[in-house]
mmCIF file of C-alpha atoms and ligand atoms in Angstrom:
data_model
loop_
_atom_site.group_PDB
_atom_site.id
_atom_site.type_symbol
_atom_site.label_atom_id
_atom_site.label_comp_id
_atom_site.label_asym_id
_atom_site.label_seq_id
_atom_site.Cartn_x
_atom_site.Cartn_y
_atom_site.Cartn_z
ATOM 1 C CA MET A 1 -35.929 -10.169 -2.254
ATOM 2 C CA ASN A 2 -33.937 -13.536 -2.161
ATOM 3 C CA ALA A 3 -34.857 -15.397 1.007
ATOM 4 C CA PRO A 4 -36.623 -17.319 2.233
ATOM 5 C CA ALA A 5 -35.731 -19.528 -1.416
ATOM 6 C CA ASP A 6 -39.014 -21.563 -1.170
ATOM 7 C CA GLN A 7 -40.859 -18.544 -2.392
ATOM 8 C CA THR A 8 -42.744 -20.543 -4.631
ATOM 9 C CA ALA A 9 -43.822 -23.217 -2.304
ATOM 10 C CA SER A 10 -47.454 -24.162 -1.049
ATOM 11 C CA THR A 11 -49.767 -21.789 0.906
ATOM 12 C CA THR A 12 -48.195 -23.366 4.337
ATOM 13 C CA ASP A 13 -44.695 -21.781 3.497
ATOM 14 C CA GLY A 14 -44.879 -19.775 0.404
ATOM 15 C CA TRP A 15 -45.352 -15.387 0.287
ATOM 16 C CA THR A 16 -47.974 -15.037 2.628
ATOM 17 C CA VAL A 17 -48.452 -11.223 3.800
ATOM 18 C CA GLN A 18 -47.689 -12.010 7.456
ATOM 19 C CA ARG A 19 -44.277 -13.888 6.302
ATOM 20 C CA ILE A 20 -43.322 -10.987 3.455
ATOM 21 C CA LEU A 21 -44.048 -8.547 6.542
ATOM 22 C CA GLU A 22 -42.085 -10.356 8.398
ATOM 23 C CA TRP A 23 -39.208 -10.641 5.831
ATOM 24 C CA THR A 24 -39.636 -7.042 4.847
ATOM 25 C CA THR A 25 -39.092 -5.377 8.418
ATOM 26 C CA THR A 26 -36.223 -7.545 9.008
ATOM 27 C CA PHE A 27 -34.080 -6.684 5.842
ATOM 28 C CA LEU A 28 -35.424 -2.886 5.984
ATOM 29 C CA LYS A 29 -33.930 -2.577 9.238
ATOM 30 C CA GLN A 30 -30.638 -3.945 8.271
ATOM 31 C CA LYS A 31 -30.598 -1.614 5.641
ATOM 32 C CA GLY A 32 -31.312 0.874 8.369
ATOM 33 C CA VAL A 33 -34.476 2.100 8.206
ATOM 34 C CA GLU A 34 -36.350 3.239 11.394
ATOM 35 C CA SER A 35 -39.784 2.530 11.332
ATOM 36 C CA ALA A 36 -39.606 -0.826 9.597
ATOM 37 C CA ARG A 37 -42.328 -2.614 10.387
ATOM 38 C CA LEU A 38 -45.005 0.025 9.778
ATOM 39 C CA GLU A 39 -42.653 0.988 6.258
ATOM 40 C CA ALA A 40 -43.515 -2.629 5.180
ATOM 41 C CA GLU A 41 -47.081 -2.659 5.740
ATOM 42 C CA LEU A 42 -47.335 0.314 4.122
ATOM 43 C CA LEU A 43 -45.141 -0.684 1.160
ATOM 44 C CA LEU A 44 -47.304 -4.202 0.976
ATOM 45 C CA ALA A 45 -50.358 -2.121 1.436
ATOM 46 C CA HIS A 46 -49.317 0.010 -1.792
ATOM 47 C CA ALA A 47 -48.247 -2.964 -3.984
ATOM 48 C CA ARG A 48 -51.778 -4.549 -3.008
ATOM 49 C CA LYS A 49 -53.537 -1.356 -3.867
ATOM 50 C CA CYS A 50 -55.374 -1.968 -0.389
ATOM 51 C CA GLN A 51 -55.777 -0.366 2.669
ATOM 52 C CA ARG A 52 -53.140 -0.970 5.361
ATOM 53 C CA ILE A 53 -55.600 -2.512 7.703
ATOM 54 C CA ARG A 54 -56.547 -5.193 5.419
ATOM 55 C CA LEU A 55 -53.324 -6.569 5.769
ATOM 56 C CA TYR A 56 -54.383 -8.167 9.298
ATOM 57 C CA THR A 57 -57.558 -9.464 7.977
ATOM 58 C CA ASP A 58 -55.483 -11.062 5.008
ATOM 59 C CA PHE A 59 -52.451 -12.244 7.169
ATOM 60 C CA GLY A 60 -52.803 -16.015 5.848
ATOM 61 C CA THR A 61 -53.363 -15.152 1.641
ATOM 62 C CA LEU A 62 -50.436 -15.656 -0.311
ATOM 63 C CA LEU A 63 -49.281 -13.169 -2.694
ATOM 64 C CA THR A 64 -50.077 -13.006 -6.152
ATOM 65 C CA ASP A 65 -47.060 -13.235 -8.699
ATOM 66 C CA SER A 66 -47.685 -9.649 -10.056
ATOM 67 C CA GLU A 67 -48.112 -8.691 -6.202
ATOM 68 C CA ARG A 68 -44.736 -9.868 -5.195
ATOM 69 C CA ALA A 69 -42.745 -8.370 -8.116
ATOM 70 C CA ILE A 70 -44.450 -5.268 -7.549
ATOM 71 C CA MET A 71 -43.533 -5.555 -3.819
ATOM 72 C CA ARG A 72 -39.797 -6.508 -4.949
ATOM 73 C CA GLU A 73 -39.319 -3.377 -6.549
ATOM 74 C CA LEU A 74 -40.440 -1.239 -4.028
ATOM 75 C CA VAL A 75 -38.659 -2.991 -1.086
ATOM 76 C CA GLN A 76 -35.336 -2.562 -3.304
ATOM 77 C CA ARG A 77 -35.902 1.051 -3.608
ATOM 78 C CA ARG A 78 -36.599 1.582 -0.139
ATOM 79 C CA ALA A 79 -33.624 -0.123 0.773
ATOM 80 C CA LYS A 80 -31.321 2.142 -0.668
ATOM 81 C CA ARG A 81 -32.974 4.614 1.289
ATOM 82 C CA GLU A 82 -35.289 6.851 -1.485
ATOM 83 C CA PRO A 83 -38.018 8.202 0.995
ATOM 84 C CA LEU A 84 -41.465 6.439 1.347
ATOM 85 C CA ALA A 85 -43.486 9.196 0.504
ATOM 86 C CA TYR A 86 -41.468 8.891 -3.325
ATOM 87 C CA ILE A 87 -42.201 5.598 -3.780
ATOM 88 C CA VAL A 88 -45.983 5.595 -3.050
ATOM 89 C CA GLY A 89 -46.211 9.223 -4.343
ATOM 90 C CA THR A 90 -48.341 10.956 -1.496
ATOM 91 C CA ARG A 91 -47.457 12.208 1.979
ATOM 92 C CA GLU A 92 -50.782 13.197 4.573
ATOM 93 C CA PHE A 93 -50.298 17.358 5.252
ATOM 94 C CA TYR A 94 -53.036 18.949 7.424
ATOM 95 C CA GLY A 95 -55.469 15.694 6.737
ATOM 96 C CA ARG A 96 -55.282 15.917 3.247
ATOM 97 C CA SER A 97 -53.270 13.654 0.966
ATOM 98 C CA PHE A 98 -50.490 15.640 -1.210
ATOM 99 C CA GLU A 99 -48.986 14.072 -4.740
ATOM 100 C CA VAL A 100 -44.972 13.970 -3.903
ATOM 101 C CA GLY A 101 -42.234 12.939 -5.776
ATOM 102 C CA PRO A 102 -38.480 13.183 -7.041
ATOM 103 C CA GLY A 103 -37.634 17.418 -6.989
ATOM 104 C CA ILE A 104 -40.558 17.853 -4.552
ATOM 105 C CA LEU A 105 -39.426 18.621 -0.844
ATOM 106 C CA ILE A 106 -42.033 16.014 1.170
ATOM 107 C CA PRO A 107 -44.075 18.061 3.148
ATOM 108 C CA ARG A 108 -43.340 17.987 6.999
ATOM 109 C CA PRO A 109 -45.065 18.012 10.537
ATOM 110 C CA GLU A 110 -43.066 20.914 11.384
ATOM 111 C CA THR A 111 -44.829 23.208 8.713
ATOM 112 C CA GLU A 112 -48.414 22.409 10.287
ATOM 113 C CA THR A 113 -47.181 24.542 12.575
ATOM 114 C CA LEU A 114 -46.419 27.486 10.756
ATOM 115 C CA VAL A 115 -50.267 26.681 9.169
ATOM 116 C CA ASP A 116 -51.478 26.843 12.718
ATOM 117 C CA ALA A 117 -49.686 30.206 13.177
ATOM 118 C CA CYS A 118 -51.092 31.847 9.784
ATOM 119 C CA LEU A 119 -54.549 30.419 10.176
ATOM 120 C CA ASP A 120 -54.327 31.872 14.087
ATOM 121 C CA LEU A 121 -54.554 35.620 11.961
ATOM 122 C CA ILE A 122 -56.600 35.241 9.127
ATOM 123 C CA PRO A 123 -60.178 35.674 9.767
ATOM 124 C CA LYS A 124 -62.469 32.884 9.190
ATOM 125 C CA GLU A 125 -65.412 35.175 7.281
ATOM 126 C CA GLU A 126 -63.778 38.239 5.863
ATOM 127 C CA PRO A 127 -61.513 37.914 2.409
ATOM 128 C CA ARG A 128 -57.860 37.935 2.392
ATOM 129 C CA GLU A 129 -55.007 37.968 0.109
ATOM 130 C CA ILE A 130 -51.858 36.202 0.986
ATOM 131 C CA LEU A 131 -48.612 35.419 -0.381
ATOM 132 C CA GLU A 132 -46.384 32.152 -0.142
ATOM 133 C CA VAL A 133 -42.751 32.043 -1.404
ATOM 134 C CA GLY A 134 -41.790 28.327 -2.025
ATOM 135 C CA PHE A 135 -44.713 26.548 -2.559
ATOM 136 C CA GLY A 136 -42.888 22.902 -3.408
ATOM 137 C CA SER A 137 -46.240 20.467 -3.209
ATOM 138 C CA GLY A 138 -48.359 23.210 -2.496
ATOM 139 C CA CYS A 139 -49.348 21.960 0.974
ATOM 140 C CA ILE A 140 -48.617 25.198 2.779
ATOM 141 C CA ALA A 141 -51.041 27.304 -0.291
ATOM 142 C CA ILE A 142 -53.468 24.844 -0.810
ATOM 143 C CA THR A 143 -54.036 23.813 3.442
ATOM 144 C CA ILE A 144 -54.793 27.741 3.626
ATOM 145 C CA ALA A 145 -57.160 27.839 1.007
ATOM 146 C CA LYS A 146 -59.349 25.361 2.227
ATOM 147 C CA GLN A 147 -59.370 26.259 5.719
ATOM 148 C CA ARG A 148 -59.689 29.845 4.472
ATOM 149 C CA PRO A 149 -62.007 29.554 1.474
ATOM 150 C CA GLN A 150 -62.166 33.028 1.055
ATOM 151 C CA CYS A 151 -58.730 33.641 1.051
ATOM 152 C CA ALA A 152 -57.029 33.749 -2.351
ATOM 153 C CA VAL A 153 -53.369 32.670 -2.065
ATOM 154 C CA VAL A 154 -50.641 33.478 -4.501
ATOM 155 C CA ALA A 155 -47.548 31.215 -4.344
ATOM 156 C CA THR A 156 -44.235 31.231 -6.083
ATOM 157 C CA ASP A 157 -41.537 28.828 -6.425
ATOM 158 C CA ILE A 158 -38.112 28.490 -8.450
ATOM 159 C CA SER A 159 -38.705 24.932 -9.297
ATOM 160 C CA GLU A 160 -40.877 24.028 -12.509
ATOM 161 C CA VAL A 161 -41.065 20.208 -11.332
ATOM 162 C CA ALA A 162 -42.944 21.810 -7.747
ATOM 163 C CA ALA A 163 -44.931 24.034 -10.241
ATOM 164 C CA ASN A 164 -46.424 21.080 -12.428
ATOM 165 C CA VAL A 165 -46.568 18.925 -9.212
ATOM 166 C CA ALA A 166 -48.434 21.796 -6.874
ATOM 167 C CA ALA A 167 -50.891 22.221 -10.050
ATOM 168 C CA ARG A 168 -52.051 18.959 -9.765
ATOM 169 C CA ASN A 169 -52.676 18.741 -6.053
ATOM 170 C CA CYS A 170 -54.328 21.967 -6.510
ATOM 171 C CA GLU A 171 -56.706 20.409 -9.092
ATOM 172 C CA LYS A 172 -57.045 17.329 -6.953
ATOM 173 C CA LEU A 173 -57.953 19.022 -3.895
ATOM 174 C CA GLY A 174 -60.447 21.740 -5.829
ATOM 175 C CA VAL A 175 -58.721 25.299 -5.624
ATOM 176 C CA THR A 176 -57.546 26.187 -8.654
ATOM 177 C CA THR A 177 -59.638 29.264 -8.612
ATOM 178 C CA GLN A 178 -58.108 30.425 -5.304
ATOM 179 C CA VAL A 179 -54.944 29.499 -5.627
ATOM 180 C CA THR A 180 -52.557 30.838 -8.465
ATOM 181 C CA LEU A 181 -48.884 29.159 -8.852
ATOM 182 C CA LEU A 182 -45.933 31.488 -10.114
ATOM 183 C CA LEU A 183 -42.745 30.515 -11.367
ATOM 184 C CA GLY A 184 -40.164 32.412 -10.026
ATOM 185 C CA ASP A 185 -37.625 33.873 -7.767
ATOM 186 C CA THR A 186 -38.466 35.151 -4.310
ATOM 187 C CA LEU A 187 -41.260 37.793 -5.001
ATOM 188 C CA GLU A 188 -39.865 38.995 -8.302
ATOM 189 C CA PRO A 189 -42.918 37.443 -10.249
ATOM 190 C CA LEU A 190 -45.099 39.861 -8.431
ATOM 191 C CA LYS A 191 -42.918 43.071 -9.101
ATOM 192 C CA ASN A 192 -44.472 44.531 -11.506
ATOM 193 C CA ALA A 193 -47.923 43.700 -10.111
ATOM 194 C CA GLY A 194 -48.791 46.314 -7.781
ATOM 195 C CA ARG A 195 -50.180 44.093 -5.111
ATOM 196 C CA ARG A 196 -49.997 44.033 -1.313
ATOM 197 C CA PHE A 197 -51.182 41.069 0.842
ATOM 198 C CA ASP A 198 -52.603 40.649 4.045
ATOM 199 C CA GLY A 199 -49.900 37.609 5.008
ATOM 200 C CA LEU A 200 -46.511 36.440 3.826
ATOM 201 C CA VAL A 201 -45.765 33.133 4.599
ATOM 202 C CA SER A 202 -42.633 30.908 3.649
ATOM 203 C CA ASN A 203 -41.250 27.877 4.542
ATOM 204 C CA PRO A 204 -38.025 28.345 2.562
ATOM 205 C CA PRO A 205 -34.788 26.352 2.405
ATOM 206 C CA TYR A 206 -33.162 27.191 5.562
ATOM 207 C CA ILE A 207 -30.136 24.661 6.329
ATOM 208 C CA ARG A 208 -26.603 25.145 6.692
ATOM 209 C CA GLU A 209 -24.563 23.755 3.881
ATOM 210 C CA ASP A 210 -22.266 22.361 6.178
ATOM 211 C CA GLU A 211 -25.150 19.861 7.801
ATOM 212 C CA ARG A 212 -25.595 18.264 4.553
ATOM 213 C CA ASP A 213 -23.398 15.340 5.614
ATOM 214 C CA SER A 214 -25.108 15.241 8.752
ATOM 215 C CA LEU A 215 -28.823 14.827 6.959
ATOM 216 C CA GLN A 216 -30.252 11.356 6.634
ATOM 217 C CA PRO A 217 -29.656 9.803 3.666
ATOM 218 C CA GLU A 218 -33.342 10.193 2.437
ATOM 219 C CA VAL A 219 -32.631 13.832 2.883
ATOM 220 C CA ALA A 220 -29.285 14.357 1.307
ATOM 221 C CA MET A 221 -29.446 12.187 -1.810
ATOM 222 C CA HIS A 222 -33.228 12.280 -2.893
ATOM 223 C CA GLU A 223 -34.593 15.338 -1.926
ATOM 224 C CA PRO A 224 -33.636 18.760 -3.800
ATOM 225 C CA GLY A 225 -31.006 20.914 -2.372
ATOM 226 C CA THR A 226 -32.868 23.741 -3.677
ATOM 227 C CA ALA A 227 -35.427 23.106 -1.323
ATOM 228 C CA LEU A 228 -33.182 22.562 1.842
ATOM 229 C CA PHE A 229 -29.867 24.485 1.560
ATOM 230 C CA ALA A 230 -29.215 28.093 1.846
ATOM 231 C CA GLY A 231 -25.927 29.336 2.331
ATOM 232 C CA THR A 232 -23.547 29.163 5.125
ATOM 233 C CA ASP A 233 -25.801 29.897 7.787
ATOM 234 C CA GLY A 234 -29.027 28.926 6.095
ATOM 235 C CA LEU A 235 -30.194 32.198 5.778
ATOM 236 C CA ASP A 236 -29.717 33.334 2.508
ATOM 237 C CA VAL A 237 -33.190 33.100 1.197
ATOM 238 C CA VAL A 238 -35.034 34.480 4.546
ATOM 239 C CA ARG A 239 -32.489 37.196 4.225
ATOM 240 C CA ARG A 240 -33.580 38.310 0.255
ATOM 241 C CA ILE A 241 -37.660 37.479 1.595
ATOM 242 C CA ILE A 242 -37.106 39.552 4.444
ATOM 243 C CA ALA A 243 -35.657 42.714 2.370
ATOM 244 C CA GLN A 244 -38.611 42.599 -0.348
ATOM 245 C CA ALA A 245 -41.906 41.926 1.657
ATOM 246 C CA PRO A 246 -42.118 45.693 3.084
ATOM 247 C CA ALA A 247 -42.877 46.353 -0.866
ATOM 248 C CA TYR A 248 -45.947 43.664 -1.124
ATOM 249 C CA LEU A 249 -47.550 44.061 2.409
ATOM 250 C CA LYS A 250 -49.921 45.981 3.564
ATOM 251 C CA PRO A 251 -49.406 47.218 7.152
ATOM 252 C CA GLY A 252 -50.650 45.385 9.738
ATOM 253 C CA ALA A 253 -49.872 42.438 7.206
ATOM 254 C CA PHE A 254 -48.149 39.086 8.928
ATOM 255 C CA LEU A 255 -45.159 37.425 8.035
ATOM 256 C CA SER A 256 -44.686 33.885 9.005
ATOM 257 C CA MET A 257 -41.650 31.810 8.726
ATOM 258 C CA GLU A 258 -40.549 27.959 9.326
ATOM 259 C CA LEU A 259 -36.642 27.833 10.464
ATOM 260 C CA ASP A 260 -34.297 25.665 12.346
ATOM 261 C CA PRO A 261 -35.180 26.363 16.226
ATOM 262 C CA ALA A 262 -31.048 28.315 16.158
ATOM 263 C CA GLN A 263 -32.213 30.432 13.604
ATOM 264 C CA CYS A 264 -35.551 32.045 15.191
ATOM 265 C CA GLU A 265 -33.953 34.482 17.732
ATOM 266 C CA THR A 266 -32.058 36.027 14.813
ATOM 267 C CA VAL A 267 -34.398 36.155 12.550
ATOM 268 C CA GLY A 268 -37.099 37.730 14.955
ATOM 269 C CA GLY A 269 -34.357 40.230 15.487
ATOM 270 C CA MET A 270 -34.134 40.655 11.919
ATOM 271 C CA LEU A 271 -37.556 41.423 11.329
ATOM 272 C CA GLU A 272 -37.818 43.611 13.581
ATOM 273 C CA SER A 273 -34.838 45.559 11.668
ATOM 274 C CA ALA A 274 -37.067 45.661 8.702
ATOM 275 C CA GLY A 275 -39.551 46.973 10.015
ATOM 276 C CA PHE A 276 -41.974 44.492 11.831
ATOM 277 C CA GLU A 277 -43.622 44.274 15.512
ATOM 278 C CA SER A 278 -45.174 42.004 17.862
ATOM 279 C CA VAL A 279 -42.610 39.255 16.654
ATOM 280 C CA VAL A 280 -43.557 35.996 18.219
ATOM 281 C CA ILE A 281 -41.816 32.673 18.192
ATOM 282 C CA ARG A 282 -43.863 29.069 18.065
ATOM 283 C CA ARG A 283 -42.937 25.674 19.271
ATOM 284 C CA ASP A 284 -43.665 22.911 17.073
ATOM 285 C CA LEU A 285 -44.834 19.391 18.416
ATOM 286 C CA CYS A 286 -41.927 18.237 19.802
ATOM 287 C CA GLY A 287 -41.677 21.633 21.691
ATOM 288 C CA SER A 288 -38.899 22.983 19.236
ATOM 289 C CA GLU A 289 -38.623 26.700 18.381
ATOM 290 C CA ARG A 290 -39.894 26.613 15.170
ATOM 291 C CA VAL A 291 -41.985 29.627 13.769
ATOM 292 C CA VAL A 292 -41.333 32.914 13.569
ATOM 293 C CA THR A 293 -43.682 35.475 13.345
ATOM 294 C CA GLY A 294 -44.497 39.526 13.165
ATOM 295 C CA VAL A 295 -46.542 42.350 11.819
ATOM 296 C CA PHE A 296 -45.844 44.739 9.352
ATOM 297 C CA ALA A 297 -46.288 48.353 11.292
ATOM 298 C CA ALA A 298 -44.338 50.506 8.674
ATOM 299 C CA GLN A 299 -45.433 51.345 5.179
ATOM 300 C CA SER A 300 -42.220 51.042 2.793
HETATM 301 C C1 SAM B 1 -38.464 23.743 2.198
HETATM 302 S S1 SAM B 1 -39.442 23.506 0.904
HETATM 303 C C2 SAM B 1 -40.911 24.032 1.363
HETATM 304 C C3 SAM B 1 -41.907 23.228 0.259
HETATM 305 C C4 SAM B 1 -43.198 23.553 0.818
HETATM 306 N N1 SAM B 1 -43.792 24.957 0.966
HETATM 307 C C5 SAM B 1 -43.418 22.862 2.034
HETATM 308 O O1 SAM B 1 -43.480 23.481 3.283
HETATM 309 O O2 SAM B 1 -43.473 21.827 2.244
HETATM 310 C C6 SAM B 1 -38.433 25.289 -0.023
HETATM 311 C C7 SAM B 1 -39.539 25.418 -1.398
HETATM 312 O O3 SAM B 1 -38.569 26.755 -1.967
HETATM 313 C C8 SAM B 1 -38.226 26.802 -2.807
HETATM 314 N N2 SAM B 1 -37.187 27.724 -3.193
HETATM 315 C C9 SAM B 1 -35.721 27.865 -3.052
HETATM 316 N N3 SAM B 1 -35.190 28.947 -3.600
HETATM 317 C C10 SAM B 1 -35.951 30.108 -3.999
HETATM 318 C C11 SAM B 1 -36.478 30.700 -4.142
HETATM 319 N N4 SAM B 1 -35.348 31.833 -4.364
HETATM 320 N N5 SAM B 1 -37.812 31.476 -4.823
HETATM 321 C C12 SAM B 1 -38.448 31.046 -4.721
HETATM 322 N N6 SAM B 1 -38.712 29.508 -4.084
HETATM 323 C C13 SAM B 1 -37.621 28.646 -3.792
HETATM 324 C C14 SAM B 1 -37.856 25.664 -3.227
HETATM 325 O O4 SAM B 1 -37.677 25.062 -4.863
HETATM 326 C C15 SAM B 1 -38.638 24.393 -2.675
HETATM 327 O O5 SAM B 1 -40.137 23.940 -3.152
#
């Protein structure tokens, strides 16, 4: 943050809230950040430890030296295309704030469609046991637990970083007794448990390896590859989940997965071949096919 050069000048031309917002917006735009004004506001609110709305009542206020130093560092990180969520340390999902950070997939709005698909199949009043593969921040498991307080959720992930962050999110959101986090590959951590569940949900890694170069720098350079990529067709983990699922599901249980729109038909067919029926594809809020759900018909 080198310009304007007179940043130590008087109140009339020093670094007021308004001026720093304008400067940061222009700077982030030059660096290719799409919603530069909004992000400038979110970064400044974070630097000043205030609500974003407060910036508007403080337009003429000069930043303190410490706020300016913090803001400078935040803006430099964002200019290098580090995701905003990693910089501020949280992301909203289903109306709740989740801790995120390097090594954790940032929850996406599309994944709320996956949660909705599951909630439609989980009765409000009856106890149910739900399984998740790939908990990441814990946003799916925790949201299901919050929306369906009589549900127990068991969730797995191969990432130790995710296990630590998801555990903190469970603590913060008060679901430690409802959500059990297990570290391990797909359904392996449950192989000796002898349990069958009422539903299995997953937002698995589903991006094709050859898509790596077309991703936004925020994703390609900063988010964890193990959360994103799954082989040449993006379905390596999906195939393993579908192959393992029947041994862990009760008859009538659902299996619901988030996918790329181009994969939904194929995966629907895979589910039917594996003994699932009533397969449906749900669209996300942008109108793209996003979530495939099937009901487990046969006993394995
Ligand atoms: C797309 S992210 C989803 C994270 C979170 N559930 C969400 O929706 O934001 C996929 C997650 O699956 C985990 N994962 C990848 N391969 C896995 C495997 N073989 N077994 C279990 N978890 C896996 C990754 O570590 C990552 O946290």
